[in-house]
C-alpha positions as a Markdown table, in Angstrom:
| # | Residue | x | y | z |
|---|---|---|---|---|
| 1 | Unk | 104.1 | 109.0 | 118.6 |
| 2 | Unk | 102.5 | 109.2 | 121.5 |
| 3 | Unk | 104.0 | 106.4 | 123.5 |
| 4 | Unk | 106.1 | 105.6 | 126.5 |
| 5 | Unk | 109.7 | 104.2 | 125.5 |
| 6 | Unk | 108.7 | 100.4 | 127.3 |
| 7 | Unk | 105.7 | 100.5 | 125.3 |
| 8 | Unk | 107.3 | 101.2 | 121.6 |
| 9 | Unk | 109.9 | 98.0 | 122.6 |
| 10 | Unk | 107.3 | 95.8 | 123.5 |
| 11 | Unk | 105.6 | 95.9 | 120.3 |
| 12 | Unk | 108.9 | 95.8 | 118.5 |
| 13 | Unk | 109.4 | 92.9 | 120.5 |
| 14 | Unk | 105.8 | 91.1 | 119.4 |
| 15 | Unk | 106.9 | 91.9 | 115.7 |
| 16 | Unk | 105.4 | 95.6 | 115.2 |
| 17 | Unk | 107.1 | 97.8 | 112.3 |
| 18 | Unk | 107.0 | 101.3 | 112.4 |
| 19 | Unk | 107.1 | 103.6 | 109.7 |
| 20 | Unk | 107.7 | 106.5 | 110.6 |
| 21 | Unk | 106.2 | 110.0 | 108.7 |
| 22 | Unk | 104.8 | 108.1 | 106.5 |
| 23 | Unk | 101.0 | 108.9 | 104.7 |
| 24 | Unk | 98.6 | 106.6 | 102.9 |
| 25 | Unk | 97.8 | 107.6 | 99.2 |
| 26 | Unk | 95.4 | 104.5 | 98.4 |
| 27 | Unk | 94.2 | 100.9 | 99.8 |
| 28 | Unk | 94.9 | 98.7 | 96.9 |
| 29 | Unk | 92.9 | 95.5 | 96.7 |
| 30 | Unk | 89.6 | 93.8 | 95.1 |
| 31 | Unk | 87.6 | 91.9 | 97.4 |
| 32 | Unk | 89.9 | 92.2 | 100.5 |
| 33 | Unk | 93.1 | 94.6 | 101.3 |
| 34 | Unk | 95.9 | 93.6 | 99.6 |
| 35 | Unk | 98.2 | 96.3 | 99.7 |
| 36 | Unk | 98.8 | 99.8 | 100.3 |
| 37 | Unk | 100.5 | 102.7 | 98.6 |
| 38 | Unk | 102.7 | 105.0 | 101.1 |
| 39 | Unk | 104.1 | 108.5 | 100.1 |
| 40 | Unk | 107.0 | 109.4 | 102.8 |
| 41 | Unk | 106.9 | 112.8 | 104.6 |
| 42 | Unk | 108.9 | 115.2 | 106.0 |
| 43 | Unk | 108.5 | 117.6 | 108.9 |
| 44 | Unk | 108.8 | 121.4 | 108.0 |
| 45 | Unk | 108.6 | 124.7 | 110.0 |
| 46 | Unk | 105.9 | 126.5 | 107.6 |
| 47 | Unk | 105.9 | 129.9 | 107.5 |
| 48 | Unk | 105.0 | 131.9 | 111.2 |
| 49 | Unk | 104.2 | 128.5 | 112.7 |
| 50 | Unk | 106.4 | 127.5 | 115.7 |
| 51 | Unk | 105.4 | 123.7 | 114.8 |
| 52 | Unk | 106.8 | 121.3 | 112.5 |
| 53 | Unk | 104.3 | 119.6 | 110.4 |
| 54 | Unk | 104.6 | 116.5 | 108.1 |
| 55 | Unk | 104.9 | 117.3 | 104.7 |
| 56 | Unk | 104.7 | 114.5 | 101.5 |
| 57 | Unk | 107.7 | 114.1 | 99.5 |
| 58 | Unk | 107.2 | 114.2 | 95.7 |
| 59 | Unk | 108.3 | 110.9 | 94.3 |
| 60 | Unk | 108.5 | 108.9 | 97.2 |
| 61 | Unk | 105.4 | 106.8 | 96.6 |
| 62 | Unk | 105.7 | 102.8 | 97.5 |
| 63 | Unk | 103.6 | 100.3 | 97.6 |
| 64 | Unk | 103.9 | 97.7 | 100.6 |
| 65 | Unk | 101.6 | 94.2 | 100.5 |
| 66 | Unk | 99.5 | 93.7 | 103.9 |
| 67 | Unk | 96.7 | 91.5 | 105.5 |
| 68 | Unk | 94.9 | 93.7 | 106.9 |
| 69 | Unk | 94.6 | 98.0 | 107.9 |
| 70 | Unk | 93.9 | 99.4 | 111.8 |
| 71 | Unk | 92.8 | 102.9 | 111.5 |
| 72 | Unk | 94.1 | 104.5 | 114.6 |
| 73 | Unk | 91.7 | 107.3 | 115.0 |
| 74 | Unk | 93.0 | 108.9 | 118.0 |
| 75 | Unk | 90.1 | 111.0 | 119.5 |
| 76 | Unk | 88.4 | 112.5 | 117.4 |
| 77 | Unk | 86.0 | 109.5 | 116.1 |
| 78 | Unk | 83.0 | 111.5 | 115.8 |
| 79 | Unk | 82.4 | 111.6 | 112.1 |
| 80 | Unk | 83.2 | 108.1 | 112.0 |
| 81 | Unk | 80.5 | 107.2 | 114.7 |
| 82 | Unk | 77.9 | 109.1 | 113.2 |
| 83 | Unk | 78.8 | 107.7 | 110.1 |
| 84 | Unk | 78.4 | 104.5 | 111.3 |
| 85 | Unk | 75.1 | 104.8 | 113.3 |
| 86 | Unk | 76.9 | 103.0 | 116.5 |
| 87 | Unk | 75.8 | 103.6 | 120.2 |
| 88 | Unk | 78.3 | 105.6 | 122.6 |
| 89 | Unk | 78.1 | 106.4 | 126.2 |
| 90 | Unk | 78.0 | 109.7 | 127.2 |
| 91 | Unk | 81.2 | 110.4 | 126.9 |
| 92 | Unk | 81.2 | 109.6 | 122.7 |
| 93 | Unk | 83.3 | 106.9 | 123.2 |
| 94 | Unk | 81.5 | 103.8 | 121.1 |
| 95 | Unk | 79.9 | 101.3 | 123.6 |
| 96 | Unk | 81.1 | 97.6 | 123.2 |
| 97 | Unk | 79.9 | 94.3 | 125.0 |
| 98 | Unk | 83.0 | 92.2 | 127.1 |
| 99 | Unk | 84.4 | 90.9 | 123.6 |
| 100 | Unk | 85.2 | 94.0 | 121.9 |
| 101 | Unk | 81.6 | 94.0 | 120.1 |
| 102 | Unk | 79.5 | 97.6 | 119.1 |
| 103 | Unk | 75.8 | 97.6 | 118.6 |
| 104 | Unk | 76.4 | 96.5 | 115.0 |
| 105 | Unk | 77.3 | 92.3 | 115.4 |
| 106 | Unk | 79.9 | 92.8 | 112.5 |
| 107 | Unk | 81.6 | 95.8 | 114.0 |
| 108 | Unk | 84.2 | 96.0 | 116.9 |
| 109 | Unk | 86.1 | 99.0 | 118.2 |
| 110 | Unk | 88.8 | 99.4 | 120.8 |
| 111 | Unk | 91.5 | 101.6 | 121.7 |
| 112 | Unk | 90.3 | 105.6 | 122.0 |
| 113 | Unk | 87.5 | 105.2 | 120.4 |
| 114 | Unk | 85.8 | 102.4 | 122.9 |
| 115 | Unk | 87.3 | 104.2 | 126.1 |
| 116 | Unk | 90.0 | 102.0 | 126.8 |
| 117 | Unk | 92.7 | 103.9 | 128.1 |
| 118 | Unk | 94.6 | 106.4 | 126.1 |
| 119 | Unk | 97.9 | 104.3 | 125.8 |
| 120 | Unk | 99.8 | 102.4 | 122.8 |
| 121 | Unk | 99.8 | 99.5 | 124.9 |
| 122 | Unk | 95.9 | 99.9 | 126.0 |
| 123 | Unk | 95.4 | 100.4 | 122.1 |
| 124 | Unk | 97.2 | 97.4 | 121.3 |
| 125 | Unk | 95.9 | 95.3 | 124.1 |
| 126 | Unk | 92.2 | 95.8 | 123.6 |
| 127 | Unk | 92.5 | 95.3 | 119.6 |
| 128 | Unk | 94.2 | 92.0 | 120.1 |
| 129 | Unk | 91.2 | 91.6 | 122.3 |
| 130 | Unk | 88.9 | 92.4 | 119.7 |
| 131 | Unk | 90.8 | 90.2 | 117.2 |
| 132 | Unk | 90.4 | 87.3 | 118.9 |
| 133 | Unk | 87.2 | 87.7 | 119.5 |
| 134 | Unk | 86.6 | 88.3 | 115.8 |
| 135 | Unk | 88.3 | 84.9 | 115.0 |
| 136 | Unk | 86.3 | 83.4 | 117.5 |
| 137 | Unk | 83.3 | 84.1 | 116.0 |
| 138 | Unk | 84.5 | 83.6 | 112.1 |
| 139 | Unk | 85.4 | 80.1 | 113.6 |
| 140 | Unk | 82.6 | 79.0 | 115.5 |
């Protein structure tokens, strides 16, 4: 994880969990997330690779109950913008107005893939921005 030592106790401090080499399988709900199934990993030096690189572990499949999923996207968002049909600057970062807002009114964006800077506690920062700006807006 790409992130300074202060910045992983902070957000244990504001209630974040980590797991660790973990994978999704499937988002499990109807109308709205309701869960999610997890399949543990485990990191193993393949063959002529100096590396390690995360591997799934047969059987280890659970299923833990959530509110809602953050995709952390790191930087390569591309697909996803295009995908999407949002605006970026000319960097390919996706524009977004003071409140976290792209060019599509029920889409916001933060972290890497708005510019903000390349830090956990950037990340975290601008999508508790976002979500309250999201709330805002649900509420008004």
């Amino acid at each position: 994880m790409p992130a300074e030592e202060k910045e992983v106790e902070e957000a244990k401090k504001e209630g974040i969990n980590f797991l660790f080499q973990n994978n999704i399988v499937k988002i499990i709900g109807k109308n709205k997330v309701e869960k999610v199934e997890l399949i543990q990993t485990q990191l193993v030096q393949k063959d002529n690779d100096t590396r390690l690189v995360p591997v799934n572990k047969e059987g280890s499949n659970y299923i833990i109950e959530v509110d809602n999923i953050v995709m952390a996207l790191g930087s390569h968002v591309e697909p996803y913008v295009k995908e999407l049909g949002l605006k970026t600057n000319q960097w390919g970062n996706i524009e977004v107005n003071e409140d976290y807002q792209t060019s599509n009114p029920k889409i916001y964006a933060g972290g890497d893939l708005a510019g903000v800077k390349s830090t956990v506690a950037w990340a975290a920062y601008s999508g508790r921005e976002a979500a309250k700006s999201i709330a805002k807006k649900l509420l008004a």
